[in-house]
Amino acid sequence: MRIRVVDAFAERPFTGNPAGVCVLESGPWPDDSWMQSVAAEMNHAETAFVRPSERADADWDLRWFTPTLEERLCGHATLATTHALAADGLVSGKVAFSSLSGILIATVADDGITLDFPINRPTATPAPDGLAAALQAEPLETYVTGELRDLLVVLGDEATVRAVVPDFDALAGIIQRGNLRGVVVTAAGSSEYDFVSRFFAPAAGIPEDPVTGSAHTSLAPYWSERLGRPELTGYQASPRGGIVHVIPAGDRVHLKGNAITILDGELFI
């Protein structure tokens, strides 16, 4: 079985967010435990499994697994999957994926891949006890992000976001107590980017995710409203780093980026 590693939201190799991509044949899904084991073996933030769909409204069925659990929505692994399918000549133009988050549309073009995802509008919430100590930074505002249930934390400036060194054990406790997926820290950009962010999900086996497309379904409406512009460029300031172009569109968000295949091999088990 063919399996690839694709750097998503990347402009050059070894940047952006790596994802495993496993293209399956038609038929039933493999056992969940098998897919989870493959994802654990790959040990990337996400490994995507995709198969031809029998649904009338979808071309492919798509699922995502972290090293420890199945996710409901993943942006970078969807971008990576679309890139892999396009490289094989299996998709062009618009492609529809059936997923746990409904039908997701990806559009392949010469200048990148655009994902059409459901928006997750942030709702203000009090900062959980111990958050400032866990982040070693003082939050200005805190929000919960719709169905994704990330905690969106606004910090003072870009330098503060870049300097965050979390206490991951403490942060995992906050995430588990709040029934959250992860914690996003963000601030307005001070250079060529409109905003910057970082994403931490230690309770899901991902201390820091390099580039989190799904988190931008909340970052996009938040910063679009505050900056008064419909089209923005975000930079996820992880050690690898990655650029996500975002456009809120009603109850959807368009996320645009590029991807690069790093490894193409054969899975024997």
CSV table of C-alpha atoms in Angstrom, one decimal:
chain,number,residue,atom,x,y,z
A,1,MET,CA,0.0,0.0,0.0
A,2,ARG,CA,1.4,3.4,-1.0
A,3,ILE,CA,2.0,6.0,1.8
A,4,ARG,CA,3.5,9.4,1.5
A,5,VAL,CA,4.7,12.3,3.7
A,6,VAL,CA,3.6,15.7,2.4
A,7,ASP,CA,4.6,19.1,3.9
A,8,ALA,CA,1.4,21.2,3.9
A,9,PHE,CA,1.2,25.0,4.0
A,10,ALA,CA,4.8,24.9,2.9
A,11,GLU,CA,6.7,27.0,0.4
A,12,ARG,CA,9.8,24.9,0.5
A,13,PRO,CA,10.8,21.4,1.9
A,14,PHE,CA,10.9,20.8,5.6
A,15,THR,CA,8.7,23.7,6.5
A,16,GLY,CA,4.9,23.8,7.1
A,17,ASN,CA,3.2,20.8,8.6
A,18,PRO,CA,4.0,17.2,7.6
A,19,ALA,CA,1.1,14.7,7.2
A,20,GLY,CA,1.0,11.1,6.3
A,21,VAL,CA,-1.3,10.3,3.3
A,22,CYS,CA,-2.6,6.8,2.7
A,23,VAL,CA,-4.7,6.3,-0.5
A,24,LEU,CA,-7.0,3.3,-0.1
A,25,GLU,CA,-8.9,1.3,-2.7
A,26,SER,CA,-12.7,1.2,-2.9
A,27,GLY,CA,-14.5,-0.8,-0.2
A,28,PRO,CA,-14.9,-0.7,3.5
A,29,TRP,CA,-12.5,1.1,5.8
A,30,PRO,CA,-9.7,-0.9,7.5
A,31,ASP,CA,-10.2,-1.5,11.2
A,32,ASP,CA,-9.9,1.8,13.2
A,33,SER,CA,-7.2,0.2,15.3
A,34,TRP,CA,-5.1,-0.5,12.2
A,35,MET,CA,-5.4,3.1,11.0
A,36,GLN,CA,-4.6,4.3,14.5
A,37,SER,CA,-1.5,2.1,14.6
A,38,VAL,CA,-0.3,3.4,11.2
A,39,ALA,CA,-0.8,7.0,12.5
A,40,ALA,CA,1.2,6.2,15.6
A,41,GLU,CA,3.9,4.6,13.5
A,42,MET,CA,4.1,7.7,11.2
A,43,ASN,CA,4.1,9.9,14.3
A,44,HIS,CA,3.1,13.1,12.5
A,45,ALA,CA,0.4,15.4,13.9
A,46,GLU,CA,-2.0,13.8,11.5
A,47,THR,CA,-2.2,10.9,9.0
A,48,ALA,CA,-5.0,11.0,6.5
A,49,PHE,CA,-6.7,8.0,5.0
A,50,VAL,CA,-8.8,8.5,1.8
A,51,ARG,CA,-10.8,6.2,-0.3
A,52,PRO,CA,-13.2,6.6,-3.3
A,53,SER,CA,-16.6,7.6,-2.1
A,54,GLU,CA,-19.9,5.9,-2.9
A,55,ARG,CA,-21.9,9.0,-1.9
A,56,ALA,CA,-23.6,11.1,-4.5
A,57,ASP,CA,-22.3,14.3,-3.0
A,58,ALA,CA,-18.6,13.4,-2.6
A,59,ASP,CA,-15.7,12.1,-4.6
A,60,TRP,CA,-13.7,10.8,-1.8
A,61,ASP,CA,-14.1,9.8,1.9
A,62,LEU,CA,-11.5,11.2,4.2
A,63,ARG,CA,-10.5,10.5,7.8
A,64,TRP,CA,-7.7,11.9,10.0
A,65,PHE,CA,-5.8,10.3,12.9
A,66,THR,CA,-3.3,11.9,15.3
A,67,PRO,CA,-0.8,9.4,16.9
A,68,THR,CA,-3.4,8.8,19.7
A,69,LEU,CA,-6.9,9.5,18.4
A,70,GLU,CA,-9.2,10.3,15.4
A,71,GLU,CA,-9.9,13.9,14.6
A,72,ARG,CA,-13.1,15.5,13.4
A,73,LEU,CA,-11.4,18.1,11.2
A,74,CYS,CA,-7.8,18.7,9.9
A,75,GLY,CA,-6.8,21.3,7.5
A,76,HIS,CA,-3.2,20.5,6.7
A,77,ALA,CA,-3.8,16.8,6.2
A,78,THR,CA,-6.7,17.7,3.8
A,79,LEU,CA,-4.4,19.9,1.9
A,80,ALA,CA,-1.7,17.2,1.8
A,81,THR,CA,-4.3,14.6,0.6
A,82,THR,CA,-5.5,16.9,-2.2
A,83,HIS,CA,-1.9,17.5,-3.2
A,84,ALA,CA,-1.2,13.7,-3.3
A,85,LEU,CA,-4.3,12.9,-5.3
A,86,ALA,CA,-3.6,15.8,-7.8
A,87,ALA,CA,-0.1,14.6,-8.2
A,88,ASP,CA,-1.4,11.2,-9.3
A,89,GLY,CA,-3.9,12.7,-11.7
A,90,LEU,CA,-6.8,11.5,-9.7
A,91,VAL,CA,-8.3,15.0,-9.0
A,92,SER,CA,-8.3,18.3,-10.8
A,93,GLY,CA,-10.3,21.5,-10.2
A,94,LYS,CA,-12.8,21.0,-7.4
A,95,VAL,CA,-12.9,17.8,-5.3
A,96,ALA,CA,-15.5,17.0,-2.6
A,97,PHE,CA,-14.5,15.0,0.5
A,98,SER,CA,-16.9,13.3,2.9
A,99,SER,CA,-15.7,13.7,6.5
A,100,LEU,CA,-16.8,13.8,10.1
A,101,SER,CA,-17.2,17.5,9.6
A,102,GLY,CA,-19.5,17.2,6.6
A,103,ILE,CA,-18.6,17.8,2.9
A,104,LEU,CA,-15.3,19.6,2.4
A,105,ILE,CA,-14.4,21.1,-0.9
A,106,ALA,CA,-10.8,21.6,-2.1
A,107,THR,CA,-9.9,23.4,-5.3
A,108,VAL,CA,-6.7,22.7,-7.1
A,109,ALA,CA,-5.1,25.6,-9.1
A,110,ASP,CA,-1.6,26.4,-10.4
A,111,ASP,CA,-0.9,28.8,-7.5
A,112,GLY,CA,-2.0,26.5,-4.7
A,113,ILE,CA,-4.9,24.6,-3.1
A,114,THR,CA,-7.9,26.2,-1.5
A,115,LEU,CA,-9.9,24.5,1.2
A,116,ASP,CA,-13.6,25.3,1.8
A,117,PHE,CA,-14.2,24.6,5.5
A,118,PRO,CA,-17.0,25.4,8.0
A,119,ILE,CA,-16.4,28.5,10.1
A,120,ASN,CA,-15.9,28.2,13.8
A,121,ARG,CA,-16.7,31.6,15.3
A,122,PRO,CA,-15.0,32.3,18.6
A,123,THR,CA,-17.2,33.0,21.7
A,124,ALA,CA,-15.8,34.9,24.6
A,125,THR,CA,-15.1,32.8,27.7
A,126,PRO,CA,-13.3,33.5,31.0
A,127,ALA,CA,-9.6,32.4,31.1
A,128,PRO,CA,-9.3,29.0,32.8
A,129,ASP,CA,-7.5,28.9,36.2
A,130,GLY,CA,-3.8,28.5,35.7
A,131,LEU,CA,-3.7,29.5,32.0
A,132,ALA,CA,-1.3,32.4,32.4
A,133,ALA,CA,1.1,30.2,34.4
A,134,ALA,CA,0.8,27.3,31.9
A,135,LEU,CA,1.6,29.6,28.9
A,136,GLN,CA,4.0,31.8,30.9
A,137,ALA,CA,2.2,34.7,29.2
A,138,GLU,CA,-0.7,37.0,30.2
A,139,PRO,CA,-3.9,36.5,28.1
A,140,LEU,CA,-5.7,39.7,26.9
A,141,GLU,CA,-8.8,37.8,25.7
A,142,THR,CA,-9.9,34.2,25.7
A,143,TYR,CA,-12.5,32.5,23.4
A,144,VAL,CA,-13.9,29.0,22.7
A,145,THR,CA,-14.0,28.2,19.0
A,146,GLY,CA,-17.3,26.6,18.0
A,147,GLU,CA,-17.5,22.9,17.4
A,148,LEU,CA,-13.7,22.5,17.4
A,149,ARG,CA,-13.5,23.6,21.0
A,150,ASP,CA,-10.1,25.1,20.9
A,151,LEU,CA,-9.3,27.8,23.4
A,152,LEU,CA,-8.3,30.9,21.5
A,153,VAL,CA,-5.9,33.1,23.5
A,154,VAL,CA,-5.1,36.6,22.4
A,155,LEU,CA,-1.7,37.8,23.6
A,156,GLY,CA,-0.2,41.3,23.5
A,157,ASP,CA,2.0,41.2,20.4
A,158,GLU,CA,3.8,39.0,17.9
A,159,ALA,CA,7.0,38.8,20.0
A,160,THR,CA,5.0,37.4,23.0
A,161,VAL,CA,3.4,34.7,20.8
A,162,ARG,CA,6.8,33.7,19.4
A,163,ALA,CA,8.4,33.6,22.9
A,164,VAL,CA,5.7,31.3,24.5
A,165,VAL,CA,7.3,28.2,26.2
A,166,PRO,CA,4.3,26.3,27.7
A,167,ASP,CA,4.3,24.0,30.7
A,168,PHE,CA,2.8,21.1,28.6
A,169,ASP,CA,1.6,19.1,31.6
A,170,ALA,CA,-0.3,22.0,33.0
A,171,LEU,CA,-1.7,22.9,29.6
A,172,ALA,CA,-2.8,19.3,29.0
A,173,GLY,CA,-4.7,19.5,32.4
A,174,ILE,CA,-6.5,22.7,31.4
A,175,ILE,CA,-7.4,21.1,28.0
A,176,GLN,CA,-8.8,18.0,29.6
A,177,ARG,CA,-10.7,19.8,32.3
A,178,GLY,CA,-12.3,22.1,29.8
A,179,ASN,CA,-13.1,19.3,27.3
A,180,LEU,CA,-11.0,21.2,24.7
A,181,ARG,CA,-9.1,20.1,21.6
A,182,GLY,CA,-6.2,22.4,22.0
A,183,VAL,CA,-5.0,26.0,22.7
A,184,VAL,CA,-4.3,28.6,20.1
A,185,VAL,CA,-2.2,31.7,21.0
A,186,THR,CA,-2.4,34.6,18.6
A,187,ALA,CA,-1.6,38.3,18.1
A,188,ALA,CA,-1.6,40.9,15.4
A,189,GLY,CA,1.4,40.6,13.0
A,190,SER,CA,4.1,43.2,13.1
A,191,SER,CA,5.7,42.5,9.8
A,192,GLU,CA,4.4,41.1,6.5
A,193,TYR,CA,1.7,39.0,8.1
A,194,ASP,CA,-1.7,40.2,9.3
A,195,PHE,CA,-1.6,37.9,12.3
A,196,VAL,CA,0.5,35.2,13.9
A,197,SER,CA,-0.5,32.1,15.9
A,198,ARG,CA,0.8,28.9,17.5
A,199,PHE,CA,-1.2,25.8,18.4
A,200,PHE,CA,-0.7,23.4,21.3
A,201,ALA,CA,-2.5,20.1,21.8
A,202,PRO,CA,-0.5,18.1,24.4
A,203,ALA,CA,-3.6,16.1,25.5
A,204,ALA,CA,-3.9,14.7,21.9
A,205,GLY,CA,-0.2,13.8,21.7
A,206,ILE,CA,0.7,17.0,19.8
A,207,PRO,CA,2.8,19.3,22.1
A,208,GLU,CA,3.0,21.9,19.3
A,209,ASP,CA,1.4,21.5,15.8
A,210,PRO,CA,3.6,23.2,13.1
A,211,VAL,CA,0.7,24.6,11.0
A,212,THR,CA,-3.0,24.1,12.0
A,213,GLY,CA,-5.4,24.7,9.1
A,214,SER,CA,-8.5,24.0,11.1
A,215,ALA,CA,-7.5,26.6,13.8
A,216,HIS,CA,-7.7,29.2,11.1
A,217,THR,CA,-11.4,28.6,10.7
A,218,SER,CA,-11.6,30.7,14.0
A,219,LEU,CA,-8.6,32.9,13.5
A,220,ALA,CA,-10.0,34.1,10.1
A,221,PRO,CA,-13.3,35.5,11.4
A,222,TYR,CA,-11.6,36.9,14.6
A,223,TRP,CA,-8.9,38.9,12.8
A,224,SER,CA,-11.0,39.8,9.8
A,225,GLU,CA,-13.5,41.5,12.2
A,226,ARG,CA,-10.7,43.3,14.1
A,227,LEU,CA,-8.6,44.4,11.2
A,228,GLY,CA,-11.6,45.2,8.9
A,229,ARG,CA,-10.3,43.3,6.0
A,230,PRO,CA,-11.8,40.2,4.3
A,231,GLU,CA,-8.6,38.6,3.0
A,232,LEU,CA,-5.7,38.0,5.4
A,233,THR,CA,-2.4,36.3,5.5
A,234,GLY,CA,-1.6,34.3,8.7
A,235,TYR,CA,1.7,32.9,9.8
A,236,GLN,CA,1.9,30.0,12.3
A,237,ALA,CA,5.1,30.8,14.1
A,238,SER,CA,6.2,27.3,15.1
A,239,PRO,CA,9.8,26.3,14.6
A,240,ARG,CA,8.9,25.0,11.1
A,241,GLY,CA,6.5,27.8,10.3
A,242,GLY,CA,3.9,28.0,7.7
A,243,ILE,CA,1.7,30.5,5.8
A,244,VAL,CA,-2.1,30.3,5.5
A,245,HIS,CA,-4.1,32.7,3.4
A,246,VAL,CA,-7.7,33.0,4.7
A,247,ILE,CA,-11.0,34.5,3.5
A,248,PRO,CA,-14.1,34.3,5.7
A,249,ALA,CA,-17.2,33.6,3.5
A,250,GLY,CA,-20.4,33.6,5.4
A,251,ASP,CA,-20.6,30.3,7.3
A,252,ARG,CA,-17.4,29.0,5.6
A,253,VAL,CA,-13.7,29.9,5.5
A,254,HIS,CA,-11.4,29.5,2.5
A,255,LEU,CA,-7.9,28.5,3.4
A,256,LYS,CA,-5.2,28.5,0.8
A,257,GLY,CA,-1.7,27.1,0.7
A,258,ASN,CA,0.9,25.0,-1.0
A,259,ALA,CA,2.3,21.5,-0.4
A,260,ILE,CA,5.4,19.5,-1.2
A,261,THR,CA,5.8,15.7,-1.3
A,262,ILE,CA,8.8,14.7,0.9
A,263,LEU,CA,8.6,10.9,1.0
A,264,ASP,CA,6.8,8.3,-1.2
A,265,GLY,CA,7.0,4.7,-0.1
A,266,GLU,CA,5.3,1.4,0.4
A,267,LEU,CA,3.6,0.2,3.5
A,268,PHE,CA,4.0,-3.6,3.9
A,269,ILE,CA,1.8,-4.3,6.9
